[in-house]
mmCIF file of C-alpha atoms and ligand atoms in Angstrom:
data_model
loop_
_atom_site.group_PDB
_atom_site.id
_atom_site.type_symbol
_atom_site.label_atom_id
_atom_site.label_comp_id
_atom_site.label_asym_id
_atom_site.label_seq_id
_atom_site.Cartn_x
_atom_site.Cartn_y
_atom_site.Cartn_z
ATOM 1 C CA UNK P 1 26.680 8.404 -7.705
ATOM 2 C CA UNK P 2 22.712 9.062 -8.052
ATOM 3 C CA UNK P 3 23.642 12.634 -9.603
ATOM 4 C CA UNK P 4 25.727 11.299 -11.773
ATOM 5 C CA UNK P 5 23.251 8.504 -12.947
ATOM 6 C CA UNK P 6 20.768 11.034 -13.270
ATOM 7 C CA UNK P 7 22.972 13.346 -15.860
ATOM 8 C CA UNK P 8 23.485 9.994 -17.476
ATOM 9 C CA UNK P 9 19.829 9.500 -17.917
ATOM 10 C CA UNK P 10 19.269 12.839 -18.610
ATOM 11 C CA UNK P 11 21.764 13.170 -21.271
ATOM 12 C CA UNK P 12 20.437 9.673 -23.240
ATOM 13 C CA UNK P 13 16.864 11.436 -22.974
ATOM 14 C CA UNK P 14 18.058 14.521 -24.453
ATOM 15 C CA UNK P 15 19.713 12.299 -27.519
ATOM 16 C CA UNK P 16 16.866 10.075 -27.284
ATOM 17 C CA UNK P 17 14.812 13.117 -28.041
ATOM 18 C CA UNK P 18 16.873 14.820 -30.940
ATOM 19 C CA UNK P 19 17.002 11.295 -32.683
ATOM 20 C CA UNK P 20 13.419 11.210 -32.471
ATOM 21 C CA UNK P 21 12.770 15.121 -33.686
ATOM 22 C CA UNK P 22 15.033 14.169 -36.796
ATOM 23 C CA UNK P 23 13.061 11.112 -37.535
ATOM 24 C CA UNK P 24 9.710 12.860 -37.244
ATOM 25 C CA UNK P 25 11.424 15.875 -39.670
ATOM 26 C CA UNK P 26 12.522 12.969 -41.740
ATOM 27 C CA UNK P 27 8.925 11.248 -42.205
ATOM 28 C CA UNK P 28 7.299 14.550 -42.802
ATOM 29 C CA UNK P 29 9.795 15.084 -45.624
ATOM 30 C CA UNK P 30 8.639 11.692 -46.843
ATOM 31 C CA UNK P 31 5.107 12.431 -46.813
ATOM 32 C CA UNK P 32 5.591 15.585 -48.858
ATOM 33 C CA UNK P 33 7.807 13.986 -51.345
ATOM 34 C CA UNK P 34 5.100 10.740 -51.531
ATOM 35 C CA UNK P 35 1.981 13.559 -51.756
ATOM 36 C CA UNK P 36 3.798 15.407 -54.658
ATOM 37 C CA UNK P 37 5.182 12.091 -56.148
ATOM 38 C CA UNK P 38 1.583 10.550 -56.578
ATOM 39 C CA UNK P 39 -0.139 13.750 -57.393
ATOM 40 C CA UNK P 40 2.634 13.843 -60.084
ATOM 41 C CA UNK P 41 1.620 11.041 -61.685
ATOM 42 C CA UNK P 42 -2.367 10.409 -61.192
ATOM 43 C CA UNK P 43 -3.286 14.495 -62.163
ATOM 44 C CA UNK P 44 -2.004 14.033 -66.077
ATOM 45 C CA UNK P 45 -4.989 10.746 -65.956
ATOM 46 C CA UNK P 46 -7.019 13.105 -64.430
ATOM 47 C CA UNK P 47 -7.040 15.948 -66.786
ATOM 48 C CA UNK P 48 -7.134 13.737 -69.629
ATOM 49 C CA UNK P 49 -10.646 12.168 -67.843
ATOM 50 C CA UNK P 50 -11.524 15.540 -67.590
ATOM 51 C CA UNK P 51 -11.094 16.329 -71.035
ATOM 52 C CA UNK P 52 -8.983 19.689 -70.143
ATOM 53 C CA UNK P 53 -5.997 21.153 -72.424
ATOM 54 C CA UNK P 54 -3.532 23.101 -70.057
ATOM 55 C CA UNK P 55 -0.378 24.450 -70.767
ATOM 56 C CA UNK P 56 2.591 23.066 -68.923
ATOM 57 C CA UNK P 57 2.366 25.477 -66.374
ATOM 58 C CA UNK P 58 -1.180 24.768 -65.460
ATOM 59 C CA UNK P 59 -0.588 21.446 -65.302
ATOM 60 C CA UNK P 60 2.028 22.011 -62.517
ATOM 61 C CA UNK P 61 -0.132 24.375 -60.868
ATOM 62 C CA UNK P 62 -2.706 21.082 -60.579
ATOM 63 C CA UNK P 63 0.067 18.605 -59.715
ATOM 64 C CA UNK P 64 0.533 21.278 -56.779
ATOM 65 C CA UNK P 65 -2.947 21.792 -55.838
ATOM 66 C CA UNK P 66 -3.752 17.976 -55.732
ATOM 67 C CA UNK P 67 -0.542 17.143 -53.902
ATOM 68 C CA UNK P 68 -1.348 19.840 -51.326
ATOM 69 C CA UNK P 69 -4.958 17.907 -51.065
ATOM 70 C CA UNK P 70 -3.351 14.607 -50.463
ATOM 71 C CA UNK P 71 -1.111 16.287 -47.734
ATOM 72 C CA UNK P 72 -4.282 17.755 -45.985
ATOM 73 C CA UNK P 73 -6.188 14.325 -46.377
ATOM 74 C CA UNK P 74 -3.018 12.986 -44.177
ATOM 75 C CA UNK P 75 -2.932 15.521 -41.642
ATOM 76 C CA UNK P 76 -6.876 14.999 -40.901
ATOM 77 C CA UNK P 77 -6.428 11.928 -40.474
ATOM 78 C CA UNK P 78 -3.356 11.505 -38.421
ATOM 79 C CA UNK P 79 -4.109 14.792 -36.436
ATOM 80 C CA UNK P 80 -6.939 13.349 -34.686
ATOM 81 C CA UNK P 81 -5.163 10.302 -33.626
ATOM 82 C CA UNK P 82 -2.527 12.516 -31.986
ATOM 83 C CA UNK P 83 -4.619 14.689 -30.698
ATOM 84 C CA UNK P 84 -6.658 11.923 -29.068
ATOM 85 C CA UNK P 85 -3.840 10.313 -27.356
ATOM 86 C CA UNK P 86 -2.198 13.791 -26.126
ATOM 87 C CA UNK P 87 -5.976 14.645 -24.503
ATOM 88 C CA UNK P 88 -6.208 10.617 -23.254
ATOM 89 C CA UNK P 89 -2.636 11.620 -21.015
ATOM 90 C CA UNK P 90 -4.323 15.311 -20.187
ATOM 91 C CA UNK P 91 -7.394 12.854 -18.828
ATOM 92 C CA UNK P 92 -5.077 10.924 -16.825
ATOM 93 C CA UNK P 93 -3.241 13.764 -15.055
ATOM 94 C CA UNK P 94 -6.724 15.482 -14.727
ATOM 95 C CA UNK P 95 -8.375 12.072 -13.092
ATOM 96 C CA UNK P 96 -5.036 11.759 -10.461
ATOM 97 C CA UNK P 97 -5.716 15.571 -9.364
ATOM 98 C CA UNK P 98 -9.525 14.348 -8.372
ATOM 99 C CA UNK P 99 -8.199 11.110 -7.019
ATOM 100 C CA UNK P 100 -6.103 12.982 -4.878
ATOM 101 C CA UNK P 101 -8.662 15.612 -3.527
ATOM 102 C CA UNK P 102 -11.274 13.226 -2.577
ATOM 103 C CA UNK P 103 -8.345 11.592 -0.313
ATOM 104 C CA UNK P 104 -7.289 9.030 -2.067
ATOM 105 C CA UNK P 105 -3.556 9.395 -2.378
ATOM 106 C CA UNK P 106 -2.882 5.675 -3.743
ATOM 107 C CA UNK P 107 -1.688 7.612 -7.536
ATOM 108 C CA UNK P 108 0.958 7.336 -9.806
ATOM 109 C CA UNK P 109 0.728 8.411 -13.465
ATOM 110 C CA UNK P 110 2.726 6.970 -15.714
ATOM 111 C CA UNK P 111 5.142 9.428 -17.588
ATOM 112 C CA UNK P 112 4.347 9.525 -20.867
ATOM 113 C CA UNK P 113 7.535 9.913 -23.140
ATOM 114 C CA UNK P 114 5.724 11.513 -26.314
ATOM 115 C CA UNK P 115 4.782 14.441 -23.695
ATOM 116 C CA UNK P 116 7.765 14.529 -21.341
ATOM 117 C CA UNK P 117 8.944 18.077 -22.433
ATOM 118 C CA UNK P 118 5.718 19.310 -21.856
ATOM 119 C CA UNK P 119 4.332 17.010 -18.558
ATOM 120 C CA UNK P 120 7.008 15.472 -17.225
ATOM 121 C CA UNK P 121 7.853 17.890 -14.101
ATOM 122 C CA UNK P 122 3.952 18.268 -13.726
ATOM 123 C CA UNK P 123 3.499 14.375 -13.591
ATOM 124 C CA UNK P 124 6.733 14.043 -11.151
ATOM 125 C CA UNK P 125 5.431 16.885 -8.969
ATOM 126 C CA UNK P 126 1.862 15.022 -8.564
ATOM 127 C CA UNK P 127 3.565 11.700 -8.307
ATOM 128 C CA UNK P 128 5.717 13.338 -5.520
ATOM 129 C CA UNK P 129 2.993 14.715 -3.653
ATOM 130 C CA UNK P 130 0.611 11.819 -3.915
ATOM 131 C CA UNK P 131 3.539 10.026 -1.977
ATOM 132 C CA UNK P 132 4.085 12.458 0.469
ATOM 133 C CA UNK P 133 0.666 12.955 1.242
ATOM 134 C CA UNK P 134 -0.077 9.236 1.302
ATOM 135 C CA UNK P 135 2.936 9.070 3.912
ATOM 136 C CA UNK P 136 1.427 11.548 6.009
ATOM 137 C CA UNK P 137 -1.767 9.826 5.990
ATOM 138 C CA UNK P 138 -0.286 6.578 6.995
ATOM 139 C CA UNK P 139 1.123 8.739 9.782
ATOM 140 C CA UNK P 140 -1.668 10.211 10.886
ATOM 141 C CA UNK P 141 -3.640 6.938 11.300
ATOM 142 C CA UNK P 142 -1.046 5.554 13.132
ATOM 143 C CA UNK P 143 -0.776 8.470 15.363
ATOM 144 C CA UNK P 144 -4.427 7.919 15.959
ATOM 145 C CA UNK P 145 -4.358 4.232 16.754
ATOM 146 C CA UNK P 146 -1.378 4.954 19.051
ATOM 147 C CA UNK P 147 -3.091 7.535 21.031
ATOM 148 C CA UNK P 148 -6.464 5.380 21.128
ATOM 149 C CA UNK P 149 -4.657 2.458 22.148
ATOM 150 C CA UNK P 150 -2.391 4.773 24.736
ATOM 151 C CA UNK P 151 -5.842 5.677 26.347
ATOM 152 C CA UNK P 152 -7.738 2.581 26.205
ATOM 153 C CA UNK P 153 -5.434 0.477 27.938
ATOM 154 C CA UNK P 154 -5.744 2.679 31.436
ATOM 155 C CA UNK P 155 -9.485 3.087 30.995
ATOM 156 C CA UNK P 156 -9.679 -0.641 30.894
ATOM 157 C CA UNK P 157 -7.620 -0.994 33.647
ATOM 158 C CA UNK P 158 -9.483 1.682 35.729
ATOM 159 C CA UNK P 159 -13.211 0.101 34.587
ATOM 160 C CA UNK P 160 -11.697 -3.169 35.929
ATOM 161 C CA UNK P 161 -10.369 -2.161 39.461
ATOM 162 C CA UNK P 162 -13.744 0.246 40.036
ATOM 163 C CA UNK P 163 -15.617 -2.990 39.700
ATOM 164 C CA UNK P 164 -13.399 -4.525 42.224
ATOM 165 C CA UNK P 165 -13.784 -2.132 44.311
ATOM 166 C CA UNK P 166 -17.307 -2.630 44.734
ATOM 167 C CA UNK P 167 -16.603 -6.163 46.298
ATOM 168 C CA UNK P 168 -17.325 -5.168 50.061
ATOM 169 C CA UNK P 169 -15.461 -8.220 51.623
ATOM 170 C CA UNK P 170 -12.373 -6.634 50.321
ATOM 171 C CA UNK P 171 -9.733 -5.789 52.771
ATOM 172 C CA UNK P 172 -8.725 -1.939 53.919
ATOM 173 C CA UNK P 173 -5.216 -2.833 51.782
ATOM 174 C CA UNK P 174 -6.895 -4.293 49.081
ATOM 175 C CA UNK P 175 -8.854 -1.419 48.771
ATOM 176 C CA UNK P 176 -6.220 1.162 49.466
ATOM 177 C CA UNK P 177 -4.037 -0.927 46.754
ATOM 178 C CA UNK P 178 -6.859 -0.751 44.066
ATOM 179 C CA UNK P 179 -7.671 2.637 44.450
ATOM 180 C CA UNK P 180 -3.757 3.535 44.296
ATOM 181 C CA UNK P 181 -3.563 1.638 40.926
ATOM 182 C CA UNK P 182 -6.826 3.707 39.775
ATOM 183 C CA UNK P 183 -4.870 7.280 40.816
ATOM 184 C CA UNK P 184 -1.587 5.907 38.821
ATOM 185 C CA UNK P 185 -3.537 4.951 35.483
ATOM 186 C CA UNK P 186 -6.108 8.501 36.132
ATOM 187 C CA UNK P 187 -2.239 10.580 36.317
ATOM 188 C CA UNK P 188 -0.871 8.416 33.074
ATOM 189 C CA UNK P 189 -3.670 9.571 31.196
ATOM 190 C CA UNK P 190 -3.500 12.944 32.477
ATOM 191 C CA UNK P 191 0.290 12.945 31.377
ATOM 192 C CA UNK P 192 -0.928 11.658 28.018
ATOM 193 C CA UNK P 193 -3.258 14.526 27.138
ATOM 194 C CA UNK P 194 -0.616 17.119 28.343
ATOM 195 C CA UNK P 195 2.247 15.734 26.214
ATOM 196 C CA UNK P 196 0.194 15.291 23.165
ATOM 197 C CA UNK P 197 -0.504 19.074 23.438
ATOM 198 C CA UNK P 198 2.750 19.796 24.484
ATOM 199 C CA UNK P 199 3.852 17.815 21.429
ATOM 200 C CA UNK P 200 0.944 19.412 18.895
ATOM 201 C CA UNK P 201 1.929 22.886 20.125
ATOM 202 C CA UNK P 202 5.773 22.284 19.434
ATOM 203 C CA UNK P 203 5.140 20.629 16.160
ATOM 204 C CA UNK P 204 2.828 23.448 15.040
ATOM 205 C CA UNK P 205 5.592 26.080 14.226
ATOM 206 C CA UNK P 206 3.443 28.493 16.152
ATOM 207 C CA UNK P 207 4.793 27.465 19.626
ATOM 208 C CA UNK P 208 6.063 30.957 21.211
ATOM 209 C CA UNK P 209 9.871 30.729 22.382
ATOM 210 C CA UNK P 210 10.689 33.216 25.311
ATOM 211 C CA UNK P 211 14.432 32.783 25.254
ATOM 212 C CA UNK P 212 16.282 34.623 28.131
ATOM 213 C CA UNK P 213 19.543 34.592 29.510
ATOM 214 C CA UNK P 214 19.782 32.015 32.306
ATOM 215 C CA UNK P 215 22.199 30.236 34.081
ATOM 216 C CA UNK P 216 22.076 26.367 32.549
ATOM 217 C CA UNK P 217 23.988 24.636 35.199
ATOM 218 C CA UNK P 218 21.762 26.145 38.012
ATOM 219 C CA UNK P 219 18.888 24.987 35.962
ATOM 220 C CA UNK P 220 20.110 21.518 35.844
ATOM 221 C CA UNK P 221 20.830 21.432 39.868
ATOM 222 C CA UNK P 222 17.365 22.638 40.364
ATOM 223 C CA UNK P 223 15.869 19.739 39.092
ATOM 224 C CA UNK P 224 18.194 17.045 40.219
ATOM 225 C CA UNK P 225 17.034 18.528 43.915
ATOM 226 C CA UNK P 226 13.360 18.504 42.715
ATOM 227 C CA UNK P 227 13.379 14.850 41.605
ATOM 228 C CA UNK P 228 15.446 13.839 44.883
ATOM 229 C CA UNK P 229 12.729 11.860 46.354
ATOM 230 C CA UNK P 230 12.339 9.590 43.126
ATOM 231 C CA UNK P 231 16.037 9.341 43.244
ATOM 232 C CA UNK P 232 16.700 8.790 46.975
ATOM 233 C CA UNK P 233 13.977 6.335 47.051
ATOM 234 C CA UNK P 234 15.985 3.753 44.437
ATOM 235 C CA UNK P 235 19.317 4.828 46.550
ATOM 236 C CA UNK P 236 20.482 6.171 43.095
ATOM 237 C CA UNK P 237 24.381 7.430 43.252
ATOM 238 C CA UNK P 238 24.055 11.488 41.534
ATOM 239 C CA UNK P 239 26.844 12.737 40.226
ATOM 240 C CA UNK P 240 27.015 16.481 38.632
ATOM 241 C CA UNK P 241 29.894 17.743 36.930
ATOM 242 C CA UNK P 242 28.729 21.259 35.968
ATOM 243 C CA UNK P 243 30.533 23.906 34.141
ATOM 244 C CA UNK P 244 29.114 27.514 34.902
ATOM 245 C CA UNK P 245 27.122 28.019 31.577
ATOM 246 C CA UNK P 246 25.064 30.879 30.630
ATOM 247 C CA UNK P 247 22.603 30.227 27.839
ATOM 248 C CA UNK P 248 19.868 32.485 25.370
ATOM 249 C CA UNK P 249 17.064 30.231 25.395
ATOM 250 C CA UNK P 250 13.571 29.265 26.235
ATOM 251 C CA UNK P 251 14.032 28.302 29.818
ATOM 252 C CA UNK P 252 10.724 26.381 30.269
ATOM 253 C CA UNK P 253 11.266 24.465 27.432
ATOM 254 C CA UNK P 254 15.211 23.259 28.293
ATOM 255 C CA UNK P 255 13.572 22.808 31.605
ATOM 256 C CA UNK P 256 11.376 19.859 29.945
ATOM 257 C CA UNK P 257 14.186 18.500 28.242
ATOM 258 C CA UNK P 258 16.153 18.037 31.499
ATOM 259 C CA UNK P 259 13.011 16.839 33.069
ATOM 260 C CA UNK P 260 12.315 14.317 30.759
ATOM 261 C CA UNK P 261 15.968 13.105 30.387
ATOM 262 C CA UNK P 262 16.838 12.853 34.174
ATOM 263 C CA UNK P 263 13.416 11.240 34.751
ATOM 264 C CA UNK P 264 14.103 8.455 32.083
ATOM 265 C CA UNK P 265 17.404 7.894 33.831
ATOM 266 C CA UNK P 266 16.076 7.516 37.397
ATOM 267 C CA UNK P 267 13.238 5.128 35.975
ATOM 268 C CA UNK P 268 15.425 3.196 33.971
ATOM 269 C CA UNK P 269 18.374 2.386 36.204
ATOM 270 C CA UNK P 270 17.819 -0.385 39.090
ATOM 271 C CA UNK P 271 18.275 0.405 42.524
ATOM 272 C CA UNK P 272 21.531 1.462 43.576
ATOM 273 C CA UNK P 273 22.995 2.508 40.279
ATOM 274 C CA UNK P 274 24.171 5.995 39.367
ATOM 275 C CA UNK P 275 23.443 8.918 37.327
ATOM 276 C CA UNK P 276 26.124 11.430 35.890
ATOM 277 C CA UNK P 277 25.345 14.599 34.431
ATOM 278 C CA UNK P 278 28.105 16.439 32.779
ATOM 279 C CA UNK P 279 27.907 19.666 31.697
ATOM 280 C CA UNK P 280 31.102 21.247 29.210
ATOM 281 C CA UNK P 281 31.310 24.663 26.929
ATOM 282 C CA UNK P 282 32.930 24.974 23.810
ATOM 283 C CA UNK P 283 33.059 28.395 21.875
ATOM 284 C CA UNK P 284 30.150 28.210 20.136
ATOM 285 C CA UNK P 285 28.121 25.298 22.437
ATOM 286 C CA UNK P 286 27.232 23.827 25.610
ATOM 287 C CA UNK P 287 27.040 19.924 25.514
ATOM 288 C CA UNK P 288 25.065 18.128 28.303
ATOM 289 C CA UNK P 289 25.701 14.859 29.063
ATOM 290 C CA UNK P 290 22.879 12.382 30.702
ATOM 291 C CA UNK P 291 24.524 9.074 31.511
ATOM 292 C CA UNK P 292 23.263 6.814 33.435
ATOM 293 C CA UNK P 293 24.084 2.863 34.580
ATOM 294 C CA UNK P 294 20.648 1.594 33.703
ATOM 295 C CA UNK P 295 18.954 -0.881 31.776
ATOM 296 C CA UNK P 296 20.128 0.322 28.478
ATOM 297 C CA UNK P 297 18.321 0.019 24.988
ATOM 298 C CA UNK P 298 19.018 -2.845 22.457
ATOM 299 C CA UNK P 299 20.996 -1.757 19.201
ATOM 300 C CA UNK P 300 18.009 -2.460 17.170
ATOM 301 C CA UNK P 301 15.774 -0.279 19.244
ATOM 302 C CA UNK P 302 17.917 2.668 19.392
ATOM 303 C CA UNK P 303 17.099 4.212 16.162
ATOM 304 C CA UNK P 304 13.757 4.687 17.259
ATOM 305 C CA UNK P 305 13.991 6.035 20.601
ATOM 306 C CA UNK P 306 12.851 9.421 19.477
ATOM 307 C CA UNK P 307 9.984 8.065 17.951
ATOM 308 C CA UNK P 308 6.181 9.079 19.033
ATOM 309 C CA UNK P 309 5.011 6.524 21.217
ATOM 310 C CA UNK P 310 8.059 4.230 20.987
ATOM 311 C CA UNK P 311 8.844 1.966 24.103
ATOM 312 C CA UNK P 312 11.698 -0.101 24.318
ATOM 313 C CA UNK P 313 10.050 -2.185 27.456
ATOM 314 C CA UNK P 314 6.291 -2.380 27.208
ATOM 315 C CA UNK P 315 5.597 -4.236 29.897
ATOM 316 C CA UNK P 316 8.282 -2.105 32.168
ATOM 317 C CA UNK P 317 6.652 0.783 31.040
ATOM 318 C CA UNK P 318 3.293 -0.331 31.792
ATOM 319 C CA UNK P 319 4.225 -0.106 35.388
ATOM 320 C CA UNK P 320 6.195 2.800 35.358
ATOM 321 C CA UNK P 321 3.673 4.557 33.670
ATOM 322 C CA UNK P 322 5.648 6.290 30.468
ATOM 323 C CA UNK P 323 3.574 7.023 27.023
ATOM 324 C CA UNK P 324 6.549 6.945 24.997
ATOM 325 C CA UNK P 325 6.516 10.602 24.105
ATOM 326 C CA UNK P 326 8.729 12.059 26.568
ATOM 327 C CA UNK P 327 12.087 11.880 24.065
ATOM 328 C CA UNK P 328 9.839 12.886 21.027
ATOM 329 C CA UNK P 329 9.348 16.052 23.390
ATOM 330 C CA UNK P 330 13.017 16.617 23.876
ATOM 331 C CA UNK P 331 14.333 16.251 20.367
ATOM 332 C CA UNK P 332 11.410 18.648 19.042
ATOM 333 C CA UNK P 333 12.619 21.283 21.823
ATOM 334 C CA UNK P 334 16.173 20.897 21.106
ATOM 335 C CA UNK P 335 15.811 20.819 17.515
ATOM 336 C CA UNK P 336 13.968 24.421 17.861
ATOM 337 C CA UNK P 337 16.775 25.456 19.891
ATOM 338 C CA UNK P 338 19.127 24.401 16.541
ATOM 339 C CA UNK P 339 20.616 21.655 18.951
ATOM 340 C CA UNK P 340 21.170 18.129 18.300
ATOM 341 C CA UNK P 341 20.359 14.840 20.331
ATOM 342 C CA UNK P 342 22.111 11.855 20.330
ATOM 343 C CA UNK P 343 21.803 8.334 22.407
ATOM 344 C CA UNK P 344 24.326 5.792 23.086
ATOM 345 C CA UNK P 345 23.291 2.589 24.578
ATOM 346 C CA UNK P 346 24.414 -0.932 26.301
ATOM 347 C CA UNK P 347 22.130 -3.320 27.103
ATOM 348 C CA UNK P 348 22.156 -4.063 30.701
ATOM 349 C CA UNK P 349 25.333 -1.294 31.079
ATOM 350 C CA UNK P 350 23.210 1.909 30.489
ATOM 351 C CA UNK P 351 22.389 4.886 28.554
ATOM 352 C CA UNK P 352 24.365 8.414 27.396
ATOM 353 C CA UNK P 353 22.041 10.947 26.228
ATOM 354 C CA UNK P 354 24.408 13.904 24.654
ATOM 355 C CA UNK P 355 22.187 17.348 24.344
ATOM 356 C CA UNK P 356 24.498 20.057 21.801
ATOM 357 C CA UNK P 357 22.782 23.647 22.493
ATOM 358 C CA UNK P 358 24.491 26.375 20.414
ATOM 359 C CA UNK P 359 25.133 29.186 22.713
ATOM 360 C CA UNK P 360 23.606 31.934 20.687
ATOM 361 C CA UNK P 361 23.924 35.294 22.448
ATOM 362 C CA UNK P 362 25.465 34.351 25.578
ATOM 363 C CA UNK P 363 27.166 37.107 27.274
ATOM 364 C CA UNK P 364 29.379 35.931 30.340
ATOM 365 C CA UNK P 365 29.493 39.193 32.029
ATOM 366 C CA UNK P 366 25.682 39.642 31.923
ATOM 367 C CA UNK P 367 24.200 38.842 35.256
ATOM 368 C CA UNK P 368 21.705 35.519 35.362
ATOM 369 C CA UNK P 369 18.121 36.872 34.299
ATOM 370 C CA UNK P 370 16.084 34.332 36.216
ATOM 371 C CA UNK P 371 17.840 31.609 38.008
ATOM 372 C CA UNK P 372 19.473 32.146 41.492
ATOM 373 C CA UNK P 373 23.330 31.372 41.160
ATOM 374 C CA UNK P 374 24.096 27.786 42.114
ATOM 375 C CA UNK P 375 25.079 27.061 45.782
HETATM 376 P P1 ADP X 401 8.297 6.756 27.964
HETATM 377 O O1 ADP X 401 7.683 8.048 28.397
HETATM 378 O O2 ADP X 401 7.777 5.807 27.693
HETATM 379 O O3 ADP X 401 9.386 6.773 28.854
HETATM 380 P P2 ADP X 401 10.370 8.341 26.421
HETATM 381 O O4 ADP X 401 9.871 8.896 24.879
HETATM 382 O O5 ADP X 401 10.821 9.434 27.438
HETATM 383 O O6 ADP X 401 9.168 7.513 26.624
HETATM 384 O O7 ADP X 401 11.342 6.986 26.246
HETATM 385 C C1 ADP X 401 11.108 6.157 24.791
HETATM 386 C C2 ADP X 401 11.737 5.010 25.392
HETATM 387 O O8 ADP X 401 12.910 4.784 25.140
HETATM 388 C C3 ADP X 401 11.235 4.151 26.904
HETATM 389 O O9 ADP X 401 10.146 3.581 26.483
HETATM 390 C C4 ADP X 401 12.405 3.474 27.179
HETATM 391 O O10 ADP X 401 12.154 1.941 26.746
HETATM 392 C C5 ADP X 401 13.434 4.125 26.157
HETATM 393 N N1 ADP X 401 14.561 4.964 26.932
HETATM 394 C C6 ADP X 401 14.533 6.208 27.001
HETATM 395 N N2 ADP X 401 15.293 6.781 27.814
HETATM 396 C C7 ADP X 401 16.003 5.335 28.403
HETATM 397 C C8 ADP X 401 17.212 5.143 29.543
HETATM 398 N N3 ADP X 401 17.548 6.506 29.917
HETATM 399 N N4 ADP X 401 17.438 3.994 29.764
HETATM 400 C C9 ADP X 401 16.561 3.088 29.080
HETATM 401 N N5 ADP X 401 15.699 3.205 27.829
HETATM 402 C C10 ADP X 401 15.346 4.480 27.614
#
């Protein structure tokens, strides 16, 4: 639809330019005609006034010379006007580029239909570049303000509790409780810096990928075992249905994907809930589905869950130490592996995250490289 509109606009533009060209040629011809006509009538008076007696041929030559002089005078007046218009437009482009180079991206050059052919593409590119740079700048500022906020809140809490701890009348229990909060907040800060470094490295396009062949099912099984203290403390029911799948991928990076998804599932599922992980394989892909019976995510918040620093439930997150970077990291890693991640969720019922990864260079006959076979 948009393409058709654009084509229509282009066609209309072409026709408009052809009309303008025809009109300009007509005006030039009219000027030539007018110069010659004026010269034809005034030259005999000039010859009379000068008292010359000339033959018809020389009278014709004089008419031509006067006509050319008249035409030259008209061009001499009109050309600088057109040139000034051209220069003014050119200067507006130069000014816009200078403004951008100073870091001010609030630039929009107004296209000029007279210079569409010469500068149209350039003007469009500069406007587009300014728009993109402006968007990046807004994202950068938003990022800085989010980081500052994430750093500021644990620091405020640490300072507050450190001051409370100076009170010598505190009971041992109270003292332990406040020390525990301080420890949690420092861990949160450390996790934030760790996640920020990870995300920056992943987004830098220079993140080293070390693909090795390994058993994906064993990796997930191990991670479930490692996080046993968390899920058994909440008495969660864990159900694993993992097909035997070998994949060639960066083992450490994929481990981060499952850790983040599993930890979120544990974190956002109330006591006695359940977590189910399914893994099935098709010809070219492996699909891992992490499903929980947790609090779920509201429909209007769902499109934002992969955004940096997004937290659906800020108050709950504060107590559970999240910083809203986990799913951004997951998404980036999945993208680096040319896979996809999707989420469906119903508030109060649970969430399902589905990761699809291409099974590039998988060889069923090759022995597992790093993981031990699943028990
Ligand atoms: P965080 O470190 O805060 O968990 P994430 O990027 O991992 O950051 O998640 C972003 C937000 O998405 C979370 O704060 C939470 O609100 C929501 N979320 C993620 N996973 C789940 C889940 N399994 N159930 C409910 N909400 C979730």
